[in-house]
Amino acid sequence: MSSKVKSENWSSNLGVVLAVAGSAIGFGNFLRFPGLASQYGGGAFMIAYFCAFLLMGIPLSWVEWSIGRKGGRLGGHSTASIFYLISRSRYWKYLGLAGVVVPLAISMYYIALEGWTLGYAWHTAMGDLNFGTAAEYSTFFNNFTGATQDGAIFFGGESTLLIFFLIALLANFYLLYRGVSKGIEWFSKISMPILLLTAIIVLVRVLTMGTPDAAHPERNVSQGLGYMWNPDKVMLVDSSAINPNTGQPQVLDMVPAGASATQQTEQLARLQQEYPAATISRREISLWEGLKNPELWIMAAGQIFYSLSIGFGIVCTYSSYVKRGNDIALGSLTANAANEVAEVGLAGMMIIPAAVSLLGVAAAAGTSTFGLGFNVLPQVFNSIPGGAFFGTLFFILLAIGAITSAISILQPAVAYVEEFWSLRRVQSVCLVALMLVVGSLIVIWFTDNGLLALSTLDFWMGTMCLYFSSALYLIMFRSIWGTAGGLAELRSGAAIPIGRRIAFLINWVTPGIMLAIFIAWLYQNLFEQQNPHIDNILQGKAGAIFPLVWVLLVTLFFCFIARTSRRFKHGENLETKYDREPFS
């Protein structure tokens, strides 16, 4: 093996920024964020969300960009090799597998969701979603995703999901095979402008709906925006029913700000008629009540990590291909700003007001994260003029965002196999494809109990493991590499000042907040309530156990790759052996 390792580079700084933004903009923005914001009542969640963005998201993003570019200059392109080359410790090579396994595990259900999106775009365009009742939409969703029972899409004969699942697989692996500059960067440059333009069109249509149903004057765009942004609200809840997603009484509606006593009485009468078996009561929600909930904070932080691709290993892998003279500080902020515009300014302002305006607060607050997009929004589009056109645009938008995200999520695993076993691109893509396909088949098989395999991987990999892998990046930057060295790397080529306050933020503020949130969440789930995902495992539910077992087997296989690799062995002269040649 040559002592110098040639590598790809990004053809432009704009390319890497668009690719990172593309990796972030996807289901996390258009399904996960609106779903979580709705479930946790907006307002306080939005405050926790922006605090997490400023105090954790931006610093951790800079941390990962700096680690990635430093490791790339040493010859590493995956978290495992980069951690090893910077730390010079064999233990960090294995700890770095978190940035390889976690994104691959997330992609196991992400590809399945991508198939959902392509299928819904097709069925919307074909007019197959023009139903008259919410029950019919729910039936279509359950049949299409196979949620009626385990293995339903293989034997039920009522779903076209397998066709779109295969299309999603082929599209993603073709782009991965083409590589960084010819595949991911090329596709991101085309797809990102289309994605944003489509989102703006749908947003304008939603914000001009006004009050669609005269029989429900409280259901309008202003009410939807108020539900999303106001921290202090008066909610009408069913005290006899508990929302399984939040553990709180089921929300039925929200009292409009400034509503008179007569208007409130009329609203209560309409609500009681709509929910005759409900025990309706008023519940005042204050900002403090929301902010003192540890679960709200960890879900807000987890959403920031998820939507900014922090802890995935994506940013670390992408930045390893960035030349030293390029500005990664401003590039990171640009990619994060694009993500926030798409997530809050487009997705949140589009989906939440639309759901509240046409279906009421109960539909927004009570639907599962993915159900808000696939179960509620088709009803929204069917209720407005030109709904088939706008609905098709929306699901095409989701498909574009999903593809840009999915190929990015898979890149760390492909890069890892390539460099540790010195495989060619086609070999590494095929090997990763095999692991992905098996995991995805497990996800689309175990669909009973509320799409159990998917929700299991989303919680354990998409929230908890991201939290831990983000902490590993912070420890590497702060304690192993050293904050001074890390900030020197960040300043190289930077067009914005990186002062001492950034060092204080990374050294003390960010880790302090992360630790406090996790301890509070742990206390809440150990002593105040039982986490349903832990219950599923303890009860031996196959849909919760099989996907985690497969992730464990994949982890062991990656450990075997690291153990048998001829590269990155302890005791080698790391600075000279893997310092790469300039790319040409």
mmCIF file of C-alpha atoms in Angstrom, residues 136-502:
data_model
loop_
_atom_site.group_PDB
_atom_site.id
_atom_site.type_symbol
_atom_site.label_atom_id
_atom_site.label_comp_id
_atom_site.label_asym_id
_atom_site.label_seq_id
_atom_site.Cartn_x
_atom_site.Cartn_y
_atom_site.Cartn_z
ATOM 1 C CA GLU A 136 -60.427 6.439 5.229
ATOM 2 C CA TYR A 137 -57.114 8.296 5.250
ATOM 3 C CA SER A 138 -56.038 6.325 8.296
ATOM 4 C CA THR A 139 -57.009 3.057 6.612
ATOM 5 C CA PHE A 140 -54.979 3.949 3.507
ATOM 6 C CA PHE A 141 -51.958 4.862 5.661
ATOM 7 C CA ASN A 142 -52.169 1.603 7.634
ATOM 8 C CA ASN A 143 -52.556 -0.495 4.497
ATOM 9 C CA PHE A 144 -49.790 1.295 2.609
ATOM 10 C CA THR A 145 -47.242 1.076 5.449
ATOM 11 C CA GLY A 146 -48.361 -2.395 6.565
ATOM 12 C CA ALA A 147 -49.324 -1.115 10.018
ATOM 13 C CA THR A 148 -52.230 -3.568 10.216
ATOM 14 C CA GLN A 149 -49.927 -6.444 11.195
ATOM 15 C CA ASP A 150 -46.330 -7.606 10.950
ATOM 16 C CA GLY A 151 -45.338 -8.516 7.393
ATOM 17 C CA ALA A 152 -48.532 -7.081 5.911
ATOM 18 C CA ILE A 153 -46.863 -5.374 2.931
ATOM 19 C CA PHE A 154 -45.377 -8.700 1.831
ATOM 20 C CA PHE A 155 -48.543 -10.787 2.020
ATOM 21 C CA GLY A 156 -51.486 -8.365 2.332
ATOM 22 C CA GLY A 157 -51.580 -7.450 -1.350
ATOM 23 C CA GLU A 158 -52.945 -3.930 -0.623
ATOM 24 C CA SER A 159 -49.673 -1.985 -0.605
ATOM 25 C CA THR A 160 -47.371 -0.702 -3.337
ATOM 26 C CA LEU A 161 -44.678 0.215 -0.797
ATOM 27 C CA LEU A 162 -42.188 -2.472 -1.889
ATOM 28 C CA ILE A 163 -42.001 -0.933 -5.373
ATOM 29 C CA PHE A 164 -41.174 2.535 -4.046
ATOM 30 C CA PHE A 165 -38.836 1.068 -1.432
ATOM 31 C CA LEU A 166 -36.772 -0.543 -4.208
ATOM 32 C CA ILE A 167 -36.762 2.709 -6.202
ATOM 33 C CA ALA A 168 -35.462 4.561 -3.133
ATOM 34 C CA LEU A 169 -32.686 2.008 -2.610
ATOM 35 C CA LEU A 170 -31.540 2.164 -6.227
ATOM 36 C CA ALA A 171 -31.573 5.967 -6.314
ATOM 37 C CA ASN A 172 -29.536 6.335 -3.143
ATOM 38 C CA PHE A 173 -26.893 3.762 -3.966
ATOM 39 C CA TYR A 174 -26.464 5.035 -7.505
ATOM 40 C CA LEU A 175 -25.653 8.495 -6.153
ATOM 41 C CA LEU A 176 -23.348 7.033 -3.505
ATOM 42 C CA TYR A 177 -21.535 5.013 -6.147
ATOM 43 C CA ARG A 178 -20.868 8.166 -8.166
ATOM 44 C CA GLY A 179 -18.908 9.529 -5.213
ATOM 45 C CA VAL A 180 -18.580 12.850 -3.421
ATOM 46 C CA SER A 181 -18.166 15.419 -6.194
ATOM 47 C CA LYS A 182 -19.925 13.559 -9.043
ATOM 48 C CA GLY A 183 -22.733 12.146 -6.926
ATOM 49 C CA ILE A 184 -23.604 13.846 -3.661
ATOM 50 C CA GLU A 185 -22.361 17.342 -4.523
ATOM 51 C CA TRP A 186 -23.885 17.249 -8.034
ATOM 52 C CA PHE A 187 -27.268 16.123 -6.764
ATOM 53 C CA SER A 188 -27.300 18.633 -3.881
ATOM 54 C CA LYS A 189 -26.643 21.568 -6.217
ATOM 55 C CA ILE A 190 -29.683 20.588 -8.290
ATOM 56 C CA SER A 191 -32.065 19.439 -5.564
ATOM 57 C CA MET A 192 -31.634 22.158 -2.934
ATOM 58 C CA PRO A 193 -32.992 25.083 -5.028
ATOM 59 C CA ILE A 194 -35.901 22.902 -6.218
ATOM 60 C CA LEU A 195 -36.671 21.887 -2.646
ATOM 61 C CA LEU A 196 -36.745 25.466 -1.353
ATOM 62 C CA LEU A 197 -38.811 26.748 -4.280
ATOM 63 C CA THR A 198 -41.403 23.999 -3.840
ATOM 64 C CA ALA A 199 -41.610 24.670 -0.098
ATOM 65 C CA ILE A 200 -42.229 28.368 -0.690
ATOM 66 C CA ILE A 201 -45.084 27.608 -3.105
ATOM 67 C CA VAL A 202 -46.800 25.318 -0.615
ATOM 68 C CA LEU A 203 -46.181 27.776 2.256
ATOM 69 C CA VAL A 204 -47.831 30.656 0.384
ATOM 70 C CA ARG A 205 -50.858 28.478 -0.313
ATOM 71 C CA VAL A 206 -51.196 27.460 3.346
ATOM 72 C CA LEU A 207 -50.818 30.983 4.751
ATOM 73 C CA THR A 208 -53.549 32.309 2.470
ATOM 74 C CA MET A 209 -56.200 29.779 3.539
ATOM 75 C CA GLY A 210 -57.745 32.053 6.192
ATOM 76 C CA THR A 211 -60.657 30.276 7.912
ATOM 77 C CA PRO A 212 -61.548 27.290 5.697
ATOM 78 C CA ASP A 213 -64.545 26.032 7.717
ATOM 79 C CA ALA A 214 -67.119 28.650 8.736
ATOM 80 C CA ALA A 215 -68.649 26.164 11.200
ATOM 81 C CA HIS A 216 -65.349 26.263 13.143
ATOM 82 C CA PRO A 217 -64.252 29.925 13.236
ATOM 83 C CA GLU A 218 -61.541 29.075 15.774
ATOM 84 C CA ARG A 219 -59.789 26.912 13.178
ATOM 85 C CA ASN A 220 -57.789 29.364 11.116
ATOM 86 C CA VAL A 221 -54.236 30.210 10.158
ATOM 87 C CA SER A 222 -53.845 32.691 13.035
ATOM 88 C CA GLN A 223 -54.872 30.001 15.507
ATOM 89 C CA GLY A 224 -52.324 27.647 13.978
ATOM 90 C CA LEU A 225 -49.537 30.208 14.234
ATOM 91 C CA GLY A 226 -50.590 30.986 17.806
ATOM 92 C CA TYR A 227 -50.465 27.304 18.715
ATOM 93 C CA MET A 228 -46.947 27.087 17.325
ATOM 94 C CA TRP A 229 -45.473 30.235 18.859
ATOM 95 C CA ASN A 230 -47.433 31.326 21.967
ATOM 96 C CA PRO A 231 -45.861 29.953 25.188
ATOM 97 C CA ASP A 232 -48.929 30.778 27.353
ATOM 98 C CA LYS A 233 -52.155 29.134 26.222
ATOM 99 C CA VAL A 234 -55.535 27.978 27.457
ATOM 100 C CA MET A 235 -56.133 24.452 26.191
ATOM 101 C CA LEU A 236 -59.318 22.397 26.200
ATOM 102 C CA VAL A 237 -58.369 18.827 27.092
ATOM 103 C CA ASP A 238 -60.021 15.470 27.632
ATOM 104 C CA SER A 239 -59.027 14.731 31.221
ATOM 105 C CA SER A 240 -60.159 11.116 30.841
ATOM 106 C CA ALA A 241 -57.703 10.356 27.992
ATOM 107 C CA ILE A 242 -53.895 10.413 27.949
ATOM 108 C CA ASN A 243 -51.790 11.143 24.883
ATOM 109 C CA PRO A 244 -49.369 8.171 24.600
ATOM 110 C CA ASN A 245 -46.708 10.358 22.974
ATOM 111 C CA THR A 246 -46.453 12.898 25.798
ATOM 112 C CA GLY A 247 -48.129 11.272 28.809
ATOM 113 C CA GLN A 248 -50.354 14.359 29.227
ATOM 114 C CA PRO A 249 -54.161 14.705 28.918
ATOM 115 C CA GLN A 250 -55.297 14.558 25.316
ATOM 116 C CA VAL A 251 -55.524 18.050 23.792
ATOM 117 C CA LEU A 252 -58.795 18.747 21.951
ATOM 118 C CA ASP A 253 -58.573 22.448 21.122
ATOM 119 C CA MET A 254 -57.124 25.799 22.111
ATOM 120 C CA VAL A 255 -59.086 28.837 23.262
ATOM 121 C CA PRO A 256 -58.280 31.695 20.842
ATOM 122 C CA ALA A 257 -56.504 34.654 22.378
ATOM 123 C CA GLY A 258 -58.985 37.435 23.202
ATOM 124 C CA ALA A 259 -62.048 35.198 22.757
ATOM 125 C CA SER A 260 -65.163 36.509 24.545
ATOM 126 C CA ALA A 261 -67.138 34.448 27.030
ATOM 127 C CA THR A 262 -69.822 33.832 24.421
ATOM 128 C CA GLN A 263 -67.287 32.638 21.861
ATOM 129 C CA GLN A 264 -65.717 30.304 24.426
ATOM 130 C CA THR A 265 -69.114 28.854 25.329
ATOM 131 C CA GLU A 266 -69.938 28.252 21.661
ATOM 132 C CA GLN A 267 -66.539 26.628 21.100
ATOM 133 C CA LEU A 268 -67.042 24.333 24.111
ATOM 134 C CA ALA A 269 -70.479 23.301 22.837
ATOM 135 C CA ARG A 270 -69.088 22.451 19.378
ATOM 136 C CA LEU A 271 -66.283 20.491 20.960
ATOM 137 C CA GLN A 272 -68.585 18.529 23.243
ATOM 138 C CA GLN A 273 -70.740 17.632 20.256
ATOM 139 C CA GLU A 274 -67.679 16.489 18.332
ATOM 140 C CA TYR A 275 -66.327 14.458 21.280
ATOM 141 C CA PRO A 276 -69.462 13.313 23.183
ATOM 142 C CA ALA A 277 -67.599 10.828 25.401
ATOM 143 C CA ALA A 278 -64.886 13.283 26.444
ATOM 144 C CA THR A 279 -64.569 14.918 29.861
ATOM 145 C CA ILE A 280 -63.602 18.388 28.711
ATOM 146 C CA SER A 281 -61.789 20.755 31.020
ATOM 147 C CA ARG A 282 -59.693 23.912 30.713
ATOM 148 C CA ARG A 283 -55.961 23.673 31.220
ATOM 149 C CA GLU A 284 -53.806 26.772 31.362
ATOM 150 C CA ILE A 285 -50.293 26.145 30.085
ATOM 151 C CA SER A 286 -47.621 28.627 31.091
ATOM 152 C CA LEU A 287 -44.105 29.080 29.781
ATOM 153 C CA TRP A 288 -42.626 27.863 33.066
ATOM 154 C CA GLU A 289 -44.751 24.719 33.085
ATOM 155 C CA GLY A 290 -43.387 23.778 29.679
ATOM 156 C CA LEU A 291 -39.757 24.649 30.357
ATOM 157 C CA LYS A 292 -39.544 22.641 33.598
ATOM 158 C CA ASN A 293 -40.279 19.402 31.708
ATOM 159 C CA PRO A 294 -36.916 17.596 31.114
ATOM 160 C CA GLU A 295 -38.366 15.501 28.310
ATOM 161 C CA LEU A 296 -39.259 18.631 26.355
ATOM 162 C CA TRP A 297 -35.624 19.773 26.594
ATOM 163 C CA ILE A 298 -34.053 16.479 25.573
ATOM 164 C CA MET A 299 -36.469 16.149 22.654
ATOM 165 C CA ALA A 300 -35.703 19.737 21.578
ATOM 166 C CA ALA A 301 -31.964 19.085 21.847
ATOM 167 C CA GLY A 302 -32.336 15.760 20.068
ATOM 168 C CA GLN A 303 -34.214 17.489 17.255
ATOM 169 C CA ILE A 304 -31.389 20.012 16.872
ATOM 170 C CA PHE A 305 -28.829 17.203 16.655
ATOM 171 C CA TYR A 306 -31.039 15.295 14.235
ATOM 172 C CA SER A 307 -31.847 18.204 11.951
ATOM 173 C CA LEU A 308 -28.295 19.658 11.881
ATOM 174 C CA SER A 309 -26.792 16.161 11.374
ATOM 175 C CA ILE A 310 -24.727 16.548 14.555
ATOM 176 C CA GLY A 311 -23.349 13.267 15.873
ATOM 177 C CA PHE A 312 -24.230 11.402 12.669
ATOM 178 C CA GLY A 313 -20.644 11.427 11.442
ATOM 179 C CA ILE A 314 -21.902 13.116 8.257
ATOM 180 C CA VAL A 315 -20.349 16.522 8.939
ATOM 181 C CA CYS A 316 -17.150 14.857 10.139
ATOM 182 C CA THR A 317 -16.898 12.785 6.951
ATOM 183 C CA TYR A 318 -17.830 15.645 4.627
ATOM 184 C CA SER A 319 -15.440 18.119 6.239
ATOM 185 C CA SER A 320 -12.599 15.591 5.937
ATOM 186 C CA TYR A 321 -12.698 16.332 2.182
ATOM 187 C CA VAL A 322 -12.470 20.113 2.719
ATOM 188 C CA LYS A 323 -9.176 21.843 1.957
ATOM 189 C CA ARG A 324 -7.459 23.643 4.834
ATOM 190 C CA GLY A 325 -7.808 27.120 3.305
ATOM 191 C CA ASN A 326 -11.600 26.900 3.031
ATOM 192 C CA ASP A 327 -13.814 28.653 5.578
ATOM 193 C CA ILE A 328 -15.475 25.959 7.692
ATOM 194 C CA ALA A 329 -16.670 28.384 10.404
ATOM 195 C CA LEU A 330 -18.842 30.420 8.062
ATOM 196 C CA GLY A 331 -19.674 27.322 6.002
ATOM 197 C CA SER A 332 -21.051 25.646 9.118
ATOM 198 C CA LEU A 333 -23.172 28.689 10.002
ATOM 199 C CA THR A 334 -24.458 28.912 6.426
ATOM 200 C CA ALA A 335 -25.514 25.251 6.353
ATOM 201 C CA ASN A 336 -27.159 25.580 9.772
ATOM 202 C CA ALA A 337 -28.981 28.763 8.725
ATOM 203 C CA ALA A 338 -30.320 27.025 5.613
ATOM 204 C CA ASN A 339 -31.555 24.205 7.812
ATOM 205 C CA GLU A 340 -33.338 26.578 10.197
ATOM 206 C CA VAL A 341 -35.016 28.421 7.332
ATOM 207 C CA ALA A 342 -36.291 25.117 5.949
ATOM 208 C CA GLU A 343 -37.270 23.712 9.345
ATOM 209 C CA VAL A 344 -38.881 26.634 11.146
ATOM 210 C CA GLY A 345 -39.580 29.166 8.421
ATOM 211 C CA LEU A 346 -40.941 26.692 5.864
ATOM 212 C CA ALA A 347 -41.863 23.317 7.383
ATOM 213 C CA GLY A 348 -43.139 24.528 10.755
ATOM 214 C CA MET A 349 -45.022 27.507 9.343
ATOM 215 C CA MET A 350 -46.515 25.300 6.642
ATOM 216 C CA ILE A 351 -47.559 22.085 8.388
ATOM 217 C CA ILE A 352 -48.729 23.196 11.843
ATOM 218 C CA PRO A 353 -51.004 26.086 10.721
ATOM 219 C CA ALA A 354 -52.416 23.885 7.935
ATOM 220 C CA ALA A 355 -53.274 21.044 10.311
ATOM 221 C CA VAL A 356 -54.828 23.374 12.899
ATOM 222 C CA SER A 357 -56.771 25.391 10.305
ATOM 223 C CA LEU A 358 -58.485 22.444 8.651
ATOM 224 C CA LEU A 359 -58.486 19.693 11.268
ATOM 225 C CA GLY A 360 -58.158 21.462 14.600
ATOM 226 C CA VAL A 361 -55.620 21.449 17.400
ATOM 227 C CA ALA A 362 -56.468 17.856 18.355
ATOM 228 C CA ALA A 363 -55.164 16.563 15.009
ATOM 229 C CA ALA A 364 -51.905 18.495 15.367
ATOM 230 C CA ALA A 365 -51.264 17.632 19.022
ATOM 231 C CA GLY A 366 -52.490 14.049 19.046
ATOM 232 C CA THR A 367 -50.947 12.600 15.897
ATOM 233 C CA SER A 368 -47.636 10.739 15.950
ATOM 234 C CA THR A 369 -44.536 12.384 14.471
ATOM 235 C CA PHE A 370 -44.776 10.698 11.080
ATOM 236 C CA GLY A 371 -48.555 10.553 11.119
ATOM 237 C CA LEU A 372 -48.747 14.350 10.987
ATOM 238 C CA GLY A 373 -47.226 14.342 7.524
ATOM 239 C CA PHE A 374 -48.619 11.151 6.027
ATOM 240 C CA ASN A 375 -51.958 10.867 7.788
ATOM 241 C CA VAL A 376 -53.048 14.462 8.354
ATOM 242 C CA LEU A 377 -51.637 16.463 5.450
ATOM 243 C CA PRO A 378 -53.349 14.468 2.678
ATOM 244 C CA GLN A 379 -56.622 15.515 4.316
ATOM 245 C CA VAL A 380 -55.399 19.093 4.354
ATOM 246 C CA PHE A 381 -54.573 19.130 0.659
ATOM 247 C CA ASN A 382 -57.838 17.404 -0.255
ATOM 248 C CA SER A 383 -59.723 20.206 1.506
ATOM 249 C CA ILE A 384 -58.297 23.122 -0.475
ATOM 250 C CA PRO A 385 -58.629 24.159 -4.118
ATOM 251 C CA GLY A 386 -55.844 22.680 -6.217
ATOM 252 C CA GLY A 387 -55.048 20.298 -3.390
ATOM 253 C CA ALA A 388 -53.868 17.469 -5.655
ATOM 254 C CA PHE A 389 -51.308 19.786 -7.258
ATOM 255 C CA PHE A 390 -50.032 21.211 -3.971
ATOM 256 C CA GLY A 391 -50.103 17.798 -2.290
ATOM 257 C CA THR A 392 -48.032 16.261 -5.067
ATOM 258 C CA LEU A 393 -45.572 19.163 -4.824
ATOM 259 C CA PHE A 394 -45.270 18.673 -1.086
ATOM 260 C CA PHE A 395 -44.506 14.958 -1.264
ATOM 261 C CA ILE A 396 -42.063 15.514 -4.116
ATOM 262 C CA LEU A 397 -40.437 18.070 -1.813
ATOM 263 C CA LEU A 398 -40.198 15.437 0.908
ATOM 264 C CA ALA A 399 -38.742 12.944 -1.559
ATOM 265 C CA ILE A 400 -36.031 15.404 -2.623
ATOM 266 C CA GLY A 401 -35.162 16.210 0.986
ATOM 267 C CA ALA A 402 -35.161 12.529 1.899
ATOM 268 C CA ILE A 403 -32.792 11.546 -0.925
ATOM 269 C CA THR A 404 -30.280 14.296 -0.113
ATOM 270 C CA SER A 405 -30.384 13.256 3.530
ATOM 271 C CA ALA A 406 -30.264 9.502 2.968
ATOM 272 C CA ILE A 407 -27.204 9.526 0.713
ATOM 273 C CA SER A 408 -25.460 11.720 3.284
ATOM 274 C CA ILE A 409 -26.393 9.407 6.157
ATOM 275 C CA LEU A 410 -24.904 6.430 4.303
ATOM 276 C CA GLN A 411 -21.648 8.143 3.306
ATOM 277 C CA PRO A 412 -19.862 7.652 6.697
ATOM 278 C CA ALA A 413 -20.332 3.866 6.543
ATOM 279 C CA VAL A 414 -19.168 3.721 2.913
ATOM 280 C CA ALA A 415 -16.109 5.842 3.710
ATOM 281 C CA TYR A 416 -15.310 3.660 6.733
ATOM 282 C CA VAL A 417 -15.369 0.384 4.784
ATOM 283 C CA GLU A 418 -13.367 1.913 1.933
ATOM 284 C CA GLU A 419 -10.515 3.147 4.082
ATOM 285 C CA PHE A 420 -10.262 0.334 6.636
ATOM 286 C CA TRP A 421 -10.426 -2.544 4.141
ATOM 287 C CA SER A 422 -9.071 -0.569 1.156
ATOM 288 C CA LEU A 423 -12.079 -1.508 -0.972
ATOM 289 C CA ARG A 424 -13.117 0.074 -4.229
ATOM 290 C CA ARG A 425 -16.197 2.272 -4.300
ATOM 291 C CA VAL A 426 -18.475 -0.344 -5.817
ATOM 292 C CA GLN A 427 -17.379 -2.954 -3.254
ATOM 293 C CA SER A 428 -17.944 -0.713 -0.252
ATOM 294 C CA VAL A 429 -21.332 0.449 -1.550
ATOM 295 C CA CYS A 430 -22.469 -3.158 -2.079
ATOM 296 C CA LEU A 431 -21.351 -4.201 1.409
ATOM 297 C CA VAL A 432 -23.130 -1.278 3.076
ATOM 298 C CA ALA A 433 -26.168 -1.929 0.883
ATOM 299 C CA LEU A 434 -26.403 -5.483 2.196
ATOM 300 C CA MET A 435 -26.422 -4.333 5.830
ATOM 301 C CA LEU A 436 -28.905 -1.577 5.041
ATOM 302 C CA VAL A 437 -31.320 -3.803 3.140
ATOM 303 C CA VAL A 438 -31.494 -6.369 5.952
ATOM 304 C CA GLY A 439 -32.132 -3.648 8.525
ATOM 305 C CA SER A 440 -34.738 -1.949 6.338
ATOM 306 C CA LEU A 441 -36.566 -5.231 5.753
ATOM 307 C CA ILE A 442 -36.756 -5.682 9.533
ATOM 308 C CA VAL A 443 -38.263 -2.183 9.819
ATOM 309 C CA ILE A 444 -40.913 -2.724 7.155
ATOM 310 C CA TRP A 445 -41.736 -6.201 8.487
ATOM 311 C CA PHE A 446 -42.310 -5.336 12.160
ATOM 312 C CA THR A 447 -45.011 -2.710 11.688
ATOM 313 C CA ASP A 448 -47.519 -3.812 14.339
ATOM 314 C CA ASN A 449 -47.935 -1.913 17.629
ATOM 315 C CA GLY A 450 -47.633 1.495 15.999
ATOM 316 C CA LEU A 451 -44.791 0.784 13.552
ATOM 317 C CA LEU A 452 -42.758 -0.550 16.461
ATOM 318 C CA ALA A 453 -39.437 -1.270 14.723
ATOM 319 C CA LEU A 454 -39.361 2.185 13.154
ATOM 320 C CA SER A 455 -40.223 4.008 16.378
ATOM 321 C CA THR A 456 -37.671 1.903 18.296
ATOM 322 C CA LEU A 457 -34.804 2.843 15.994
ATOM 323 C CA ASP A 458 -35.939 6.468 15.869
ATOM 324 C CA PHE A 459 -35.850 6.777 19.661
ATOM 325 C CA TRP A 460 -32.698 4.808 20.472
ATOM 326 C CA MET A 461 -30.645 5.802 17.414
ATOM 327 C CA GLY A 462 -32.253 9.093 16.349
ATOM 328 C CA THR A 463 -32.355 10.654 19.831
ATOM 329 C CA MET A 464 -30.397 8.867 22.543
ATOM 330 C CA CYS A 465 -27.407 7.623 20.525
ATOM 331 C CA LEU A 466 -27.093 10.976 18.773
ATOM 332 C CA TYR A 467 -26.926 12.581 22.197
ATOM 333 C CA PHE A 468 -24.071 10.263 23.238
ATOM 334 C CA SER A 469 -22.161 10.464 19.955
ATOM 335 C CA SER A 470 -22.346 14.278 20.105
ATOM 336 C CA ALA A 471 -20.841 14.072 23.581
ATOM 337 C CA LEU A 472 -17.976 11.966 22.169
ATOM 338 C CA TYR A 473 -17.158 14.684 19.627
ATOM 339 C CA LEU A 474 -17.141 17.256 22.408
ATOM 340 C CA ILE A 475 -14.811 15.147 24.568
ATOM 341 C CA MET A 476 -12.483 14.573 21.614
ATOM 342 C CA PHE A 477 -12.333 18.291 20.825
ATOM 343 C CA ARG A 478 -12.112 19.537 24.392
ATOM 344 C CA SER A 479 -10.062 16.937 26.250
ATOM 345 C CA ILE A 480 -8.175 14.774 23.743
ATOM 346 C CA TRP A 481 -7.239 17.194 20.982
ATOM 347 C CA GLY A 482 -7.428 20.306 23.151
ATOM 348 C CA THR A 483 -9.666 23.320 22.667
ATOM 349 C CA ALA A 484 -6.741 25.531 21.626
ATOM 350 C CA GLY A 485 -5.786 23.188 18.776
ATOM 351 C CA GLY A 486 -9.398 22.749 17.744
ATOM 352 C CA LEU A 487 -10.081 26.481 17.602
ATOM 353 C CA ALA A 488 -6.852 27.041 15.639
ATOM 354 C CA GLU A 489 -8.215 24.617 13.041
ATOM 355 C CA LEU A 490 -11.570 26.403 13.044
ATOM 356 C CA ARG A 491 -9.893 29.805 12.572
ATOM 357 C CA SER A 492 -7.889 28.597 9.561
ATOM 358 C CA GLY A 493 -9.450 30.320 6.558
ATOM 359 C CA ALA A 494 -12.292 31.742 8.671
ATOM 360 C CA ALA A 495 -13.873 34.995 7.501
ATOM 361 C CA ILE A 496 -15.556 35.540 10.881
ATOM 362 C CA PRO A 497 -13.822 36.127 14.231
ATOM 363 C CA ILE A 498 -13.546 33.144 16.593
ATOM 364 C CA GLY A 499 -12.811 34.690 20.003
ATOM 365 C CA ARG A 500 -12.215 33.479 23.545
ATOM 366 C CA ARG A 501 -15.914 33.369 24.323
ATOM 367 C CA ILE A 502 -16.264 30.484 21.868
#
